[in-house]
């Protein structure tokens, strides 16, 4: 199983993008889904986690809180990350993955509990 991220691109500071995360042939039901990112030369870091059937248990890292919004459409088997007010420091490859241990996210999540990483989608914020 490999997740498929899409929706990345080049955007100016202050702009918006909406990322999608799909898992063909794999049901996202019962799994918390995390968004992570990795900038060049840096460690992968957590961005957001969206729980299964518990919208109140959607969490964000401090550096994206108030600007990013994660959601999921279980009927479409897809998870989204709406990114607003983008900053150059948001430039990274963004990944989604499933938490095979939990339906409800921890804050912050334990990255070692996540699996089925995709190849990511590049987000570049630059003028």
PDB file of C-alpha atoms in Angstrom:
ATOM      1  CA  UNK A   1       0.000   0.000   0.000  1.00  0.00           C
ATOM      2  CA  UNK A   2       1.269   3.456  -0.829  1.00  0.00           C
ATOM      3  CA  UNK A   3      -0.585   6.652  -0.311  1.00  0.00           C
ATOM      4  CA  UNK A   4      -0.804   9.183  -3.116  1.00  0.00           C
ATOM      5  CA  UNK A   5      -0.420  12.847  -2.328  1.00  0.00           C
ATOM      6  CA  UNK A   6      -1.344  15.526  -4.854  1.00  0.00           C
ATOM      7  CA  UNK A   7      -2.091  19.216  -5.108  1.00  0.00           C
ATOM      8  CA  UNK A   8       1.332  20.666  -4.503  1.00  0.00           C
ATOM      9  CA  UNK A   9       2.904  23.366  -6.604  1.00  0.00           C
ATOM     10  CA  UNK A  10       4.491  26.785  -6.674  1.00  0.00           C
ATOM     11  CA  UNK A  11       2.624  29.542  -4.876  1.00  0.00           C
ATOM     12  CA  UNK A  12       3.450  33.061  -3.784  1.00  0.00           C
ATOM     13  CA  UNK A  13       3.692  33.960  -0.104  1.00  0.00           C
ATOM     14  CA  UNK A  14       0.231  34.485   1.296  1.00  0.00           C
ATOM     15  CA  UNK A  15      -1.288  32.113  -1.210  1.00  0.00           C
ATOM     16  CA  UNK A  16      -3.197  28.878  -0.726  1.00  0.00           C
ATOM     17  CA  UNK A  17      -3.024  25.268  -1.800  1.00  0.00           C
ATOM     18  CA  UNK A  18      -5.160  22.239  -1.108  1.00  0.00           C
ATOM     19  CA  UNK A  19      -3.426  18.913  -0.841  1.00  0.00           C
ATOM     20  CA  UNK A  20      -5.173  15.590  -1.248  1.00  0.00           C
ATOM     21  CA  UNK A  21      -4.226  12.190   0.057  1.00  0.00           C
ATOM     22  CA  UNK A  22      -5.681   9.043  -1.463  1.00  0.00           C
ATOM     23  CA  UNK A  23      -5.023   5.381  -0.876  1.00  0.00           C
ATOM     24  CA  UNK A  24      -6.130   3.331  -3.857  1.00  0.00           C
ATOM     25  CA  UNK A  25      -7.173  -0.155  -2.837  1.00  0.00           C
ATOM     26  CA  UNK A  26      -6.874   0.607   0.867  1.00  0.00           C
ATOM     27  CA  UNK A  27      -9.676   1.813   3.121  1.00  0.00           C
ATOM     28  CA  UNK A  28      -8.832   4.734   5.366  1.00  0.00           C
ATOM     29  CA  UNK A  29     -11.625   3.739   7.725  1.00  0.00           C
ATOM     30  CA  UNK A  30     -10.600   3.340  11.364  1.00  0.00           C
ATOM     31  CA  UNK A  31      -7.208   4.976  10.900  1.00  0.00           C
ATOM     32  CA  UNK A  32      -5.996   8.347  11.998  1.00  0.00           C
ATOM     33  CA  UNK A  33      -4.225  10.039   9.090  1.00  0.00           C
ATOM     34  CA  UNK A  34      -1.237  12.269   9.520  1.00  0.00           C
ATOM     35  CA  UNK A  35       0.308  14.967   7.373  1.00  0.00           C
ATOM     36  CA  UNK A  36       4.049  15.481   7.574  1.00  0.00           C
ATOM     37  CA  UNK A  37       6.596  17.496   5.652  1.00  0.00           C
ATOM     38  CA  UNK A  38      10.285  17.501   4.978  1.00  0.00           C
ATOM     39  CA  UNK A  39      12.256  20.493   3.827  1.00  0.00           C
ATOM     40  CA  UNK A  40      15.663  20.136   2.150  1.00  0.00           C
ATOM     41  CA  UNK A  41      18.342  19.365   4.699  1.00  0.00           C
ATOM     42  CA  UNK A  42      15.859  19.042   7.535  1.00  0.00           C
ATOM     43  CA  UNK A  43      14.210  16.236   9.435  1.00  0.00           C
ATOM     44  CA  UNK A  44      10.684  15.218   8.606  1.00  0.00           C
ATOM     45  CA  UNK A  45       8.238  17.027  10.846  1.00  0.00           C
ATOM     46  CA  UNK A  46       4.646  16.617  11.777  1.00  0.00           C
ATOM     47  CA  UNK A  47       2.057  19.026  10.354  1.00  0.00           C
ATOM     48  CA  UNK A  48      -1.386  17.732  11.244  1.00  0.00           C
ATOM     49  CA  UNK A  49      -3.339  14.667  12.261  1.00  0.00           C
ATOM     50  CA  UNK A  50      -6.998  13.987  11.555  1.00  0.00           C
ATOM     51  CA  UNK A  51      -8.834  11.307  13.499  1.00  0.00           C
ATOM     52  CA  UNK A  52     -11.383   8.862  12.223  1.00  0.00           C
ATOM     53  CA  UNK A  53     -14.950  10.030  12.896  1.00  0.00           C
ATOM     54  CA  UNK A  54     -13.895  12.584  15.491  1.00  0.00           C
ATOM     55  CA  UNK A  55     -13.521  16.016  13.999  1.00  0.00           C
ATOM     56  CA  UNK A  56     -12.699  17.458  17.401  1.00  0.00           C
ATOM     57  CA  UNK A  57      -9.535  15.368  17.470  1.00  0.00           C
ATOM     58  CA  UNK A  58      -7.791  17.137  14.610  1.00  0.00           C
ATOM     59  CA  UNK A  59      -4.480  18.564  15.679  1.00  0.00           C
ATOM     60  CA  UNK A  60      -1.881  20.898  14.229  1.00  0.00           C
ATOM     61  CA  UNK A  61       1.712  21.715  14.856  1.00  0.00           C
ATOM     62  CA  UNK A  62       2.178  25.193  16.270  1.00  0.00           C
ATOM     63  CA  UNK A  63       3.909  26.468  13.137  1.00  0.00           C
ATOM     64  CA  UNK A  64       0.803  25.816  10.981  1.00  0.00           C
ATOM     65  CA  UNK A  65      -1.976  26.318  13.514  1.00  0.00           C
ATOM     66  CA  UNK A  66      -4.521  28.847  12.347  1.00  0.00           C
ATOM     67  CA  UNK A  67      -3.338  28.633   8.733  1.00  0.00           C
ATOM     68  CA  UNK A  68      -3.818  24.983   7.804  1.00  0.00           C
ATOM     69  CA  UNK A  69      -6.966  22.886   8.051  1.00  0.00           C
ATOM     70  CA  UNK A  70      -7.086  19.115   7.703  1.00  0.00           C
ATOM     71  CA  UNK A  71     -10.219  17.185   6.873  1.00  0.00           C
ATOM     72  CA  UNK A  72     -11.293  13.833   5.548  1.00  0.00           C
ATOM     73  CA  UNK A  73     -14.065  12.538   3.359  1.00  0.00           C
ATOM     74  CA  UNK A  74     -14.400   8.882   4.235  1.00  0.00           C
ATOM     75  CA  UNK A  75     -16.976   8.332   1.497  1.00  0.00           C
ATOM     76  CA  UNK A  76     -14.312   9.375  -1.001  1.00  0.00           C
ATOM     77  CA  UNK A  77     -11.533   7.676   0.946  1.00  0.00           C
ATOM     78  CA  UNK A  78      -9.560  10.905   0.789  1.00  0.00           C
ATOM     79  CA  UNK A  79      -7.927  13.233   3.267  1.00  0.00           C
ATOM     80  CA  UNK A  80      -7.246  16.907   2.584  1.00  0.00           C
ATOM     81  CA  UNK A  81      -4.942  19.607   3.841  1.00  0.00           C
ATOM     82  CA  UNK A  82      -6.055  23.159   3.113  1.00  0.00           C
ATOM     83  CA  UNK A  83      -3.081  25.447   3.416  1.00  0.00           C
ATOM     84  CA  UNK A  84      -3.666  29.193   3.632  1.00  0.00           C
ATOM     85  CA  UNK A  85      -1.394  32.171   4.260  1.00  0.00           C
ATOM     86  CA  UNK A  86       1.552  30.163   3.041  1.00  0.00           C
ATOM     87  CA  UNK A  87       5.035  31.262   3.991  1.00  0.00           C
ATOM     88  CA  UNK A  88       8.408  30.516   2.387  1.00  0.00           C
ATOM     89  CA  UNK A  89       9.236  28.351   5.400  1.00  0.00           C
ATOM     90  CA  UNK A  90       6.326  26.065   4.459  1.00  0.00           C
ATOM     91  CA  UNK A  91       8.321  24.952   1.433  1.00  0.00           C
ATOM     92  CA  UNK A  92       8.758  21.197   1.693  1.00  0.00           C
ATOM     93  CA  UNK A  93       7.651  17.858   0.367  1.00  0.00           C
ATOM     94  CA  UNK A  94       4.376  16.998   2.054  1.00  0.00           C
ATOM     95  CA  UNK A  95       3.435  13.425   2.912  1.00  0.00           C
ATOM     96  CA  UNK A  96       0.433  11.645   4.327  1.00  0.00           C
ATOM     97  CA  UNK A  97       0.431   8.352   6.164  1.00  0.00           C
ATOM     98  CA  UNK A  98      -1.877   6.122   8.189  1.00  0.00           C
ATOM     99  CA  UNK A  99      -1.557   5.517  11.894  1.00  0.00           C
ATOM    100  CA  UNK A 100      -1.984   1.771  12.117  1.00  0.00           C
ATOM    101  CA  UNK A 101      -2.197   1.912  15.910  1.00  0.00           C
ATOM    102  CA  UNK A 102      -4.979   4.443  16.407  1.00  0.00           C
ATOM    103  CA  UNK A 103      -8.219   5.879  15.136  1.00  0.00           C
ATOM    104  CA  UNK A 104      -7.833   8.928  17.315  1.00  0.00           C
ATOM    105  CA  UNK A 105      -4.816  11.152  16.950  1.00  0.00           C
ATOM    106  CA  UNK A 106      -2.381  11.971  19.667  1.00  0.00           C
ATOM    107  CA  UNK A 107      -1.023  15.491  19.842  1.00  0.00           C
ATOM    108  CA  UNK A 108       1.711  15.386  18.848  1.00  0.00           C
ATOM    109  CA  UNK A 109       1.474  12.054  17.073  1.00  0.00           C
ATOM    110  CA  UNK A 110       4.164   9.384  17.304  1.00  0.00           C
ATOM    111  CA  UNK A 111       5.630   9.260  13.818  1.00  0.00           C
ATOM    112  CA  UNK A 112       6.790   5.675  14.256  1.00  0.00           C
ATOM    113  CA  UNK A 113       3.141   4.587  14.414  1.00  0.00           C
ATOM    114  CA  UNK A 114       2.576   5.748  10.826  1.00  0.00           C
ATOM    115  CA  UNK A 115       2.937   3.650   7.715  1.00  0.00           C
ATOM    116  CA  UNK A 116       2.139   3.541   4.006  1.00  0.00           C
ATOM    117  CA  UNK A 117       4.032   6.699   3.215  1.00  0.00           C
ATOM    118  CA  UNK A 118       3.577   8.058  -0.282  1.00  0.00           C
ATOM    119  CA  UNK A 119       6.155   9.780  -2.457  1.00  0.00           C
ATOM    120  CA  UNK A 120       4.911  13.165  -1.365  1.00  0.00           C
ATOM    121  CA  UNK A 121       3.961  16.325  -3.181  1.00  0.00           C
ATOM    122  CA  UNK A 122       6.240  19.327  -3.476  1.00  0.00           C
ATOM    123  CA  UNK A 123       5.050  22.639  -2.105  1.00  0.00           C
ATOM    124  CA  UNK A 124       7.164  25.660  -2.947  1.00  0.00           C
ATOM    125  CA  UNK A 125       6.322  29.069  -1.551  1.00  0.00           C
ATOM    126  CA  UNK A 126       8.269  31.761  -3.311  1.00  0.00           C
ATOM    127  CA  UNK A 127       7.821  35.105  -4.971  1.00  0.00           C
TER     128      UNK A 127
END
